């Protein structure tokens, strides 16, 4: 064995001459070997989605209606941008085409501009997508600036408009009797998603959200109250009649006194109360506390969700449900409590009106009583004539007999010769004069005063049998009896006020409670059939035309009916390398392994989350196909050329022996 030592003189061993071609070949081989490391690395990394490719997708309205894609129904279009990692920045802008909005889907009477909160001019609604070659992507839609920023911008002249989602027609007909006109008004909706190599963040804005509906259960207030009060006047008249409780309270005092004449007084009690007028000022129709306003005439309800959420709809936690059971109960319980309070106020007004009512009592009697007739012996002196002979002065002869006979005819006649006095007595019937009895009672006062035993005026003038009978009646006894009867008839558990309470409960309060909170009620619809979710953040794996880890930010998601509709308002998607979702305000410690204060908000993906529409994914992630093949072919060619020139150099310096 031989060992060859190479002197350290810096001189070549043997006859070595490196031509330029050989030197270039060696260098090229070296470059090829190094390149095989530096260029293959991104290809290997692309399998882990870290090579700088990016994707962005923005759509203002999406979702499904009765099984049909909303994009197809409305024909709104989308903004899509993708970058395979070698391209320059890719940007797509697609302004919202309002003319494509179907009237059955949404209604936007004021135009396409949405007013931002506390801002005079809002950005025109756009759909914006941007994909960069460093893995960063931006998707934004709604009231945004031309660069995708959520904020203000120049707008063309014209009125701002509100986006109104008509939800009523998406509900089953079985709820038409309890809820109608269900709509959701959204102002200045915008969403933005930002992606990088492995992280993503989302943000949204929502200036205002108003939920509106109508409920027959709380409509026709005046009619219901009028029905409840209609019976009051009739009840008052009945109480004051001769056979009414108030009239009887007077008779109870007078009848024992008038028993001596066998008659009763004519009693009238009049209560002057206008309970309808007393409550009219309460029946204003519109009520509310700022967050919830409603009209008890039309049944219309408006819920300001911003006020209800404490004055802020922005910066809510991801996936915040606005119509939680607690919120719905707060809305509807507030309405029913208002109705119940209103009913209490009506009852209070009715009671106050009755207590202040003027009461006039009159009791009258004018009676003549005949006395029994009697007999008296009446004696009187009368003159009785005395009959005797009266002599005429002549006589005739003829003896004694002849003289007697002749004297009769010639010398005497019969006549009154005198008078005598006699006393004559007889029984005569005696007629006594009728005896007059009168009653004149007058009492005037308010209900409250009479209950307290006082009266503005109280008089009782009674005369029986021409004043021959003493009554000893005190008018205060009449006032006291009347006051007791008033209190019982008006304010007891079965009095007039209690009857008003019962009618208000059955006609006003109970229907409101049942219609809003009972079975198959407004609560049933709002809790079980309608959902309004804000700041919807989702992370999922797409396995469709584009494969990768996606993140989406949706400003508002509305679902209605039993799966009948899902409407996404302002949805932005970025990817395909998302591993961690972070707060949009993070500037440090945003990586998956970084510590607090900025930790990722990783949300579990929905296995049933729909794939992005194919139209949005065409040509995405091309770097995993032809781009990789071209790169590998280039590397192989470089390696082959380097090997050839290296071998030629070796043969030149090591000739065969």
XYZ file of C-alpha atoms in Angstrom:
657
model
C 0.000 0.000 0.000
C 1.220 3.335 -0.846
C 0.513 6.596 0.890
C 0.762 9.823 -1.024
C 1.608 12.926 0.931
C 0.594 16.257 -0.466
C 2.981 19.045 0.333
C 1.440 22.169 1.894
C 2.923 24.422 -0.671
C -0.413 25.547 -2.193
C 0.548 24.109 -5.433
C -1.563 21.646 -7.331
C -0.772 17.994 -7.175
C 0.036 16.526 -10.642
C -0.675 18.209 -13.898
C -3.985 20.035 -13.096
C -5.427 22.644 -15.329
C -8.986 23.853 -14.672
C -10.564 25.298 -17.752
C -13.313 27.952 -17.438
C -15.914 25.426 -18.500
C -14.826 23.061 -15.772
C -14.841 25.829 -13.157
C -18.363 26.885 -14.235
C -19.578 23.293 -14.124
C -18.276 22.832 -10.598
C -19.822 26.070 -9.488
C -23.103 25.171 -11.127
C -23.093 21.812 -9.416
C -22.503 23.489 -6.092
C -25.301 25.990 -6.734
C -27.603 23.178 -7.749
C -26.883 21.263 -4.558
C -27.462 24.323 -2.398
C -30.559 25.226 -4.367
C -31.896 21.763 -3.848
C -32.015 22.585 -0.144
C -33.224 26.172 -0.300
C -35.862 25.624 -2.993
C -37.131 22.250 -1.911
C -37.758 23.568 1.593
C -40.708 25.765 0.539
C -42.170 22.890 -1.444
C -41.979 20.646 1.557
C -43.390 23.480 3.691
C -46.270 23.991 1.301
C -47.691 20.740 2.500
C -47.911 22.409 5.878
C -49.389 25.593 4.375
C -46.500 27.898 5.238
C -45.145 28.886 1.826
C -46.786 32.305 1.467
C -49.907 31.407 -0.481
C -52.983 33.322 0.591
C -56.691 33.509 -0.079
C -59.496 36.003 0.622
C -63.235 35.906 -0.006
C -65.855 38.550 0.822
C -69.603 38.451 0.375
C -72.096 40.921 1.825
C -75.054 38.547 1.752
C -74.833 34.778 1.827
C -76.589 31.798 3.324
C -79.623 29.853 2.228
C -83.345 30.360 1.818
C -85.534 27.272 1.885
C -82.611 25.155 0.694
C -81.437 27.524 -2.043
C -78.132 29.374 -1.852
C -78.777 33.058 -1.227
C -75.943 33.910 -3.614
C -77.889 32.225 -6.401
C -81.231 33.685 -5.383
C -80.057 37.253 -5.063
C -77.269 37.163 -7.649
C -75.122 39.496 -5.576
C -71.678 38.326 -6.562
C -68.558 38.039 -4.415
C -65.055 39.424 -4.174
C -62.368 36.703 -4.389
C -58.569 36.968 -4.406
C -55.956 34.193 -4.303
C -52.172 34.153 -4.493
C -50.009 31.055 -5.041
C -47.101 32.652 -3.225
C -45.241 33.824 -6.314
C -47.651 36.426 -7.614
C -47.866 40.101 -6.866
C -50.658 41.376 -4.649
C -54.049 40.235 -5.920
C -57.026 42.564 -5.248
C -60.690 42.161 -6.098
C -63.344 44.804 -5.531
C -66.986 44.046 -6.112
C -69.448 46.767 -5.064
C -72.792 45.499 -3.923
C -75.337 45.243 -6.723
C -78.493 46.462 -5.053
C -80.547 45.904 -8.189
C -80.004 42.196 -7.709
C -81.553 42.151 -4.257
C -84.821 40.270 -4.374
C -87.745 42.003 -2.686
C -88.637 38.720 -1.040
C -85.225 38.595 0.590
C -84.472 42.114 1.787
C -85.835 45.588 1.446
C -83.585 48.598 1.259
C -85.719 51.656 0.449
C -83.083 54.289 1.160
C -80.329 53.187 -1.190
C -77.022 51.416 -0.720
C -75.373 53.679 1.846
C -75.429 52.642 5.482
C -74.912 55.331 8.157
C -72.073 54.621 10.567
C -72.539 55.286 14.261
C -71.661 58.883 15.137
C -70.389 59.480 11.584
C -71.986 61.758 9.015
C -70.900 59.849 5.910
C -70.454 56.113 5.669
C -68.368 54.228 3.171
C -70.233 52.874 0.191
C -70.907 49.177 0.588
C -68.127 47.176 -1.030
C -66.898 43.618 -1.185
C -63.098 43.620 -1.018
C -60.564 40.776 -1.188
C -56.764 41.010 -1.128
C -54.222 38.162 -1.297
C -50.454 38.698 -0.931
C -47.456 36.468 -1.632
C -46.265 36.559 1.972
C -49.247 34.596 3.295
C -51.189 37.679 4.268
C -54.743 38.194 3.098
C -57.587 40.609 3.766
C -61.301 40.170 3.154
C -63.850 42.854 3.990
C -67.408 43.684 3.080
C -70.120 46.134 4.044
C -69.714 49.791 4.873
C -65.969 49.811 4.227
C -63.364 51.944 2.519
C -61.941 51.111 -0.867
C -58.920 49.460 0.756
C -61.089 47.178 2.858
C -60.785 49.256 6.005
C -63.762 49.360 8.328
C -64.518 53.036 8.766
C -65.639 56.201 7.037
C -65.061 57.202 3.479
C -66.367 59.424 0.734
C -69.841 58.682 -0.517
C -71.890 59.932 -3.383
C -74.759 62.261 -2.655
C -77.957 60.574 -1.634
C -79.822 59.377 1.410
C -78.390 56.686 3.606
C -80.408 53.470 3.793
C -81.106 50.742 6.291
C -80.891 47.074 5.504
C -84.169 45.394 6.445
C -84.511 41.634 6.616
C -88.106 40.458 6.313
C -88.344 37.409 8.561
C -92.102 37.017 8.856
C -92.595 35.066 5.641
C -89.979 32.559 6.769
C -92.056 31.502 9.775
C -94.807 28.921 9.857
C -98.362 30.180 9.461
C -99.276 28.771 12.866
C -97.670 31.816 14.478
C -99.546 34.421 12.420
C -102.079 34.890 15.216
C -99.423 35.803 17.775
C -96.750 37.592 15.730
C -96.685 39.530 12.455
C -94.421 42.026 10.662
C -91.205 40.475 12.014
C -88.250 42.426 10.610
C -84.639 43.161 11.501
C -83.082 46.532 10.634
C -79.289 46.661 10.512
C -77.259 49.849 10.123
C -73.655 50.163 8.949
C -72.808 46.478 8.865
C -69.231 45.565 8.022
C -66.882 42.640 8.572
C -63.172 42.163 8.029
C -60.884 39.151 8.293
C -57.073 39.331 8.221
C -54.889 36.292 7.669
C -51.158 35.612 7.829
C -49.120 32.456 7.409
C -50.645 30.717 10.427
C -52.861 33.197 12.247
C -56.036 35.079 11.497
C -58.177 37.699 13.169
C -61.613 39.140 12.584
C -63.429 42.353 13.336
C -66.832 43.821 12.584
C -68.920 46.961 12.998
C -72.633 47.308 13.561
C -74.019 50.771 14.222
C -77.502 49.695 15.182
C -79.863 46.749 15.134
C -83.608 47.024 15.609
C -85.955 44.075 15.848
C -89.578 44.900 15.046
C -92.772 42.894 15.211
C -96.472 43.257 15.920
C -98.565 41.256 18.346
C -102.378 41.269 18.338
C -102.189 40.347 22.019
C -101.207 43.899 22.946
C -103.239 45.852 20.390
C -106.549 47.786 20.595
C -105.873 49.248 24.033
C -108.622 51.878 23.992
C -111.252 49.393 22.879
C -110.268 46.934 25.586
C -110.265 49.564 28.314
C -113.555 51.044 27.129
C -115.124 47.594 27.266
C -113.859 47.160 30.817
C -115.302 50.526 31.897
C -118.587 50.369 30.026
C -120.372 48.618 32.874
C -119.440 51.172 35.518
C -122.111 53.755 34.671
C -124.829 51.125 34.611
C -123.678 49.793 37.956
C -123.778 53.268 39.483
C -127.332 53.862 38.242
C -128.419 50.531 39.627
C -126.885 51.285 43.018
C -128.782 54.566 43.288
C -132.232 53.268 42.355
C -135.104 52.609 44.796
C -134.113 48.978 45.005
C -130.386 49.667 44.790
C -127.950 49.320 47.639
C -127.583 53.059 48.135
C -131.319 53.763 48.017
C -131.902 50.947 50.460
C -129.353 52.448 52.838
C -131.607 55.525 53.126
C -134.777 53.459 53.362
C -133.287 51.466 56.218
C -133.280 54.631 58.301
C -136.529 56.221 57.084
C -138.845 53.224 56.891
C -139.069 52.588 60.638
C -139.962 56.234 61.148
C -142.528 56.283 58.365
C -144.206 53.150 59.556
C -146.735 55.247 61.444
C -148.084 56.547 58.165
C -147.704 53.238 56.359
C -145.582 54.542 53.506
C -141.978 54.934 52.311
C -140.168 57.913 50.927
C -139.198 58.178 47.273
C -135.369 57.930 47.391
C -132.982 58.848 44.558
C -129.170 58.617 44.719
C -127.110 60.036 41.841
C -123.320 59.534 41.583
C -121.719 61.852 39.037
C -118.539 60.047 37.898
C -116.850 60.003 34.456
C -114.391 57.146 34.759
C -113.667 56.989 31.014
C -112.510 60.580 30.952
C -110.453 59.920 34.060
C -108.323 57.293 32.276
C -108.130 58.817 28.785
C -104.827 60.534 29.495
C -103.302 57.131 30.260
C -104.270 55.702 26.889
C -101.475 57.383 24.960
C -100.745 54.335 22.839
C -96.934 54.468 22.843
C -94.929 53.190 25.762
C -91.390 52.028 26.412
C -88.136 52.578 28.230
C -85.769 53.349 25.353
C -84.638 49.806 24.691
C -88.130 48.495 24.035
C -90.907 50.697 22.697
C -94.374 49.504 21.807
C -97.766 50.787 20.795
C -100.738 49.283 22.585
C -103.124 50.481 19.899
C -101.384 48.886 16.914
C -99.498 46.166 18.770
C -96.214 47.241 17.138
C -93.026 46.535 19.108
C -89.556 47.937 18.395
C -86.537 46.536 20.206
C -83.345 48.593 20.092
C -80.843 45.784 20.510
C -77.968 48.226 20.935
C -79.607 49.876 23.952
C -80.670 46.494 25.265
C -77.037 45.317 25.098
C -75.861 48.227 27.223
C -75.360 50.747 24.433
C -72.739 48.795 22.485
C -73.116 46.284 19.674
C -69.452 46.355 18.731
C -66.607 44.575 20.510
C -68.924 41.815 21.654
C -67.347 38.401 22.307
C -67.234 36.015 19.351
C -70.514 34.313 18.537
C -72.695 36.463 20.785
C -76.368 35.542 20.540
C -78.531 38.643 20.894
C -81.831 36.832 21.331
C -80.979 34.689 24.316
C -83.781 33.383 26.498
C -82.849 35.966 29.111
C -82.978 38.819 26.597
C -86.278 37.669 25.094
C -87.797 37.300 28.545
C -86.519 40.754 29.441
C -88.182 42.212 26.343
C -91.514 40.471 26.723
C -91.695 40.582 30.501
C -91.047 44.301 30.293
C -94.013 44.684 27.954
C -96.347 42.577 30.080
C -95.247 44.395 33.212
C -96.002 47.682 31.483
C -99.447 46.421 30.514
C -100.066 45.228 34.075
C -98.821 48.531 35.476
C -101.060 50.364 33.035
C -104.013 48.298 34.215
C -103.117 49.183 37.807
C -102.946 52.848 36.852
C -106.344 52.595 35.178
C -107.817 51.034 38.313
C -106.237 53.758 40.436
C -107.738 56.423 38.186
C -111.146 54.743 38.332
C -111.008 54.545 42.113
C -109.855 58.143 42.419
C -112.619 59.234 40.066
C -115.203 57.409 42.160
C -113.878 58.750 45.452
C -114.060 62.297 44.104
C -117.472 61.749 42.534
C -120.324 64.016 43.673
C -123.226 62.218 45.336
C -126.695 63.740 45.566
C -129.380 62.055 47.684
C -133.037 63.096 47.784
C -135.868 61.476 49.723
C -139.403 62.884 49.388
C -142.841 62.140 50.803
C -146.083 64.165 50.811
C -148.983 62.202 52.272
C -152.477 63.034 53.601
C -153.968 60.704 56.162
C -157.787 60.763 56.738
C -159.140 60.700 60.331
C -162.007 58.424 61.451
C -165.551 60.124 61.466
C -167.721 60.465 64.724
C -171.426 61.149 65.871
C -172.652 63.947 68.166
C -176.189 64.695 69.688
C -177.320 68.066 68.545
C -180.314 69.678 70.311
C -182.226 72.777 69.301
C -185.371 74.658 70.361
C -188.230 74.896 67.925
C -191.546 76.810 68.002
C -194.608 74.570 67.874
C -197.971 76.337 66.951
C -201.106 75.883 69.058
C -204.346 75.328 67.048
C -207.606 76.584 68.475
C -211.086 78.118 67.685
C -211.259 81.591 66.615
C -214.767 83.333 67.221
C -216.240 85.368 64.405
C -218.862 87.529 66.510
C -222.428 86.221 65.167
C -224.933 83.486 66.332
C -228.150 81.836 65.248
C -231.240 80.763 67.318
C -233.059 77.581 67.259
C -232.634 76.191 70.603
C -229.682 74.775 72.247
C -228.806 72.311 69.501
C -229.626 74.731 66.838
C -227.677 77.357 68.548
C -224.657 75.138 68.783
C -224.779 74.110 65.145
C -225.576 77.503 63.917
C -222.718 78.966 65.942
C -220.264 76.677 64.433
C -220.990 77.753 61.006
C -221.492 81.264 61.725
C -219.524 82.480 64.812
C -216.085 80.554 65.125
C -213.103 79.101 62.959
C -209.930 76.920 63.576
C -206.486 78.640 63.628
C -203.240 79.160 65.424
C -204.073 80.540 68.637
C -200.502 80.565 69.969
C -197.028 78.959 70.063
C -195.079 76.830 72.427
C -191.281 76.087 72.577
C -189.964 72.526 72.313
C -186.336 71.174 72.443
C -185.457 68.659 69.679
C -182.178 66.472 69.746
C -180.589 64.306 66.948
C -177.325 62.324 66.161
C -175.052 64.094 63.575
C -171.916 62.505 61.866
C -168.663 64.519 62.393
C -165.880 64.668 59.623
C -162.264 65.261 60.879
C -159.632 67.015 58.660
C -156.897 64.924 56.941
C -153.493 64.819 58.610
C -150.504 65.697 56.342
C -147.139 63.917 56.542
C -144.057 65.201 54.668
C -140.443 64.044 54.212
C -137.772 66.243 52.651
C -134.218 64.805 52.849
C -131.258 66.288 50.934
C -127.666 65.063 51.221
C -124.804 66.298 49.017
C -121.116 65.355 49.251
C -118.249 63.443 47.658
C -118.006 59.704 48.027
C -114.913 60.002 50.189
C -116.530 62.606 52.469
C -119.666 60.546 52.908
C -117.619 57.447 53.730
C -115.933 59.536 56.408
C -119.350 60.591 57.749
C -119.230 64.138 56.439
C -121.315 65.949 53.865
C -121.287 69.316 52.201
C -125.017 69.507 52.805
C -127.317 67.310 54.880
C -130.892 68.201 55.830
C -133.861 66.082 56.879
C -137.254 67.739 57.442
C -139.923 65.272 58.522
C -143.496 66.009 59.678
C -145.886 63.162 60.370
C -149.680 63.359 60.751
C -149.773 67.073 60.852
C -146.978 67.260 63.353
C -148.769 65.169 65.889
C -146.017 62.484 65.832
C -142.481 63.229 66.951
C -139.741 61.363 64.938
C -136.517 62.217 66.698
C -134.600 61.459 63.462
C -131.020 62.786 63.186
C -129.711 63.408 59.679
C -126.296 62.072 60.665
C -127.768 58.602 60.829
C -128.713 58.920 57.173
C -125.187 60.106 56.228
C -123.576 57.260 58.142
C -125.752 54.609 56.537
C -125.121 56.038 53.075
C -121.335 56.189 53.619
C -121.156 52.565 54.720
C -123.100 51.445 51.684
C -120.924 53.513 49.329
C -117.737 52.005 50.706
C -119.061 48.487 50.376
C -120.664 48.957 46.951
C -117.682 50.664 45.344
C -114.525 49.457 47.034
C -115.138 46.057 48.606
C -113.879 42.791 47.109
C -117.086 42.470 45.111
C -117.599 46.173 44.471
C -117.469 48.179 41.279
C -113.689 48.735 41.351
C -113.114 44.994 41.774
C -115.321 44.337 38.757
C -113.187 46.756 36.714
C -110.070 44.869 37.818
C -111.586 41.580 36.700
C -112.589 42.943 33.305
C -109.148 44.488 32.730
C -107.479 41.223 33.651
C -109.622 39.177 31.309
C -109.610 41.668 28.438
C -106.199 43.363 28.636
C -103.589 41.854 30.941
C -104.160 38.124 30.547
C -104.226 38.214 26.717
C -100.935 40.145 26.752
C -99.246 37.665 29.079
C -100.557 34.649 27.187
C -99.793 36.086 23.757
C -96.258 37.169 24.651
C -95.094 34.536 27.135
C -97.485 31.590 26.936
C -97.372 28.451 24.830
C -97.177 29.160 21.074
C -96.497 32.804 21.864
C -94.117 35.523 20.749
C -91.567 34.062 23.161
C -91.866 30.719 21.374
C -90.946 32.358 18.080
C -88.145 34.601 19.307
C -86.514 31.948 21.492
C -87.003 28.902 19.339
C -87.313 30.044 15.745
C -85.234 33.216 15.403
C -81.547 33.682 16.143
C -79.427 36.817 15.739
C -75.728 36.164 16.277
C -73.115 38.923 16.159
C -69.352 38.648 15.586
C -69.565 35.108 14.249
C -66.025 33.700 14.126
C -65.470 30.241 12.678
C -62.429 28.143 11.921
C -62.717 25.011 9.839
C -60.951 22.753 7.391
C -62.034 23.109 3.800
C -61.964 19.883 1.803
C -63.593 21.138 -1.374
C -62.038 22.715 -4.436
C -59.656 24.478 -2.081
C -58.112 22.582 0.780
C -56.814 24.313 3.846
C -57.541 25.843 7.206
C -60.019 28.678 6.843
C -61.222 31.451 9.122
C -64.341 33.549 8.639
C -65.700 36.662 10.315
C -69.443 37.304 9.907
C -70.856 40.530 11.297
C -74.407 39.234 11.746
C -75.963 35.832 11.175
C -79.743 35.508 11.237
C -81.608 32.223 11.226
C -85.378 31.939 11.015
C -87.852 29.109 11.027
C -87.011 25.466 11.499
C -83.992 25.604 9.212
C -85.886 27.638 6.631
C -83.298 30.373 6.317
C -79.800 31.341 7.345
C -78.645 34.784 6.278
C -75.062 35.937 6.732
C -74.714 39.708 6.599
C -71.139 40.837 5.847
C -68.973 37.688 5.767
C -65.226 37.704 5.211
C -63.034 34.585 4.790
C -59.245 34.212 4.794
C -56.899 31.228 4.587
C -55.698 28.650 3.803
C -53.085 28.371 6.546
C -55.006 29.386 9.645
C -53.917 27.539 12.740
C -54.730 30.124 15.398
C -57.306 32.886 15.678
C -56.054 35.943 17.543
C -57.467 39.232 18.682
C -57.373 41.831 15.880
C -55.667 44.263 18.259
C -52.686 41.965 18.893
C -49.262 43.144 17.786
C -47.091 40.891 19.976
C -47.260 37.344 21.305
C -49.706 36.345 18.611
C -48.197 33.007 17.663
C -49.628 29.640 18.717
C -46.805 29.103 21.196
C -46.532 32.654 22.503
C -47.535 33.455 26.069
C -50.104 35.935 27.338
C -51.320 38.648 27.076
C -52.409 37.785 23.552
C -53.499 34.188 23.399
C -55.296 32.674 20.461
C -59.056 32.365 20.428
C -59.240 28.995 18.720
C -62.810 28.111 17.962
C -63.809 24.546 17.144
C -64.809 24.075 13.553
C -68.262 22.928 12.576
C -67.988 19.537 10.816
C -71.091 20.436 8.852
C -69.856 23.889 7.879
C -70.553 24.349 4.156
C -67.658 24.523 1.774
C -66.982 27.847 0.121
C -68.771 28.199 -3.220
C -66.760 26.759 -6.106
C -66.962 30.102 -7.898
C -64.933 31.575 -5.061
C -62.258 28.864 -5.100
C -61.367 28.423 -8.763
C -57.579 28.237 -9.353
C -56.827 28.416 -5.644
C -53.595 26.946 -4.306
C -52.063 26.287 -7.778
C -48.639 26.145 -6.139
C -49.375 22.600 -5.021
C -49.772 21.448 -8.672
C -48.025 22.666 -11.818
C -45.946 25.200 -9.933
C -44.293 22.476 -7.862
C -43.675 20.235 -10.905
C -41.943 23.052 -12.755
C -39.773 23.795 -9.744
C -38.737 20.150 -9.357
C -37.903 19.857 -13.094
C -35.675 22.928 -12.841
C -33.843 21.524 -9.837
C -33.291 18.138 -11.552
C -31.930 19.874 -14.667
C -29.510 21.919 -12.586
C -28.337 18.837 -10.716
C -27.795 16.919 -13.984
C -25.810 19.749 -15.563
C -23.690 20.155 -12.458
C -22.905 16.432 -12.349
C -21.864 16.401 -16.035
C -19.433 19.311 -15.727
C -18.012 17.954 -12.488
C -17.261 14.613 -14.146
C -15.604 16.343 -17.106
C -13.357 18.227 -14.743
C -12.383 15.061 -12.924
C -11.479 13.269 -16.178
C -9.314 16.168 -17.282
C -7.305 16.162 -14.064
C -7.175 12.382 -13.706
C -6.349 10.947 -17.110
C -6.616 7.210 -17.479
C -3.329 5.327 -17.170
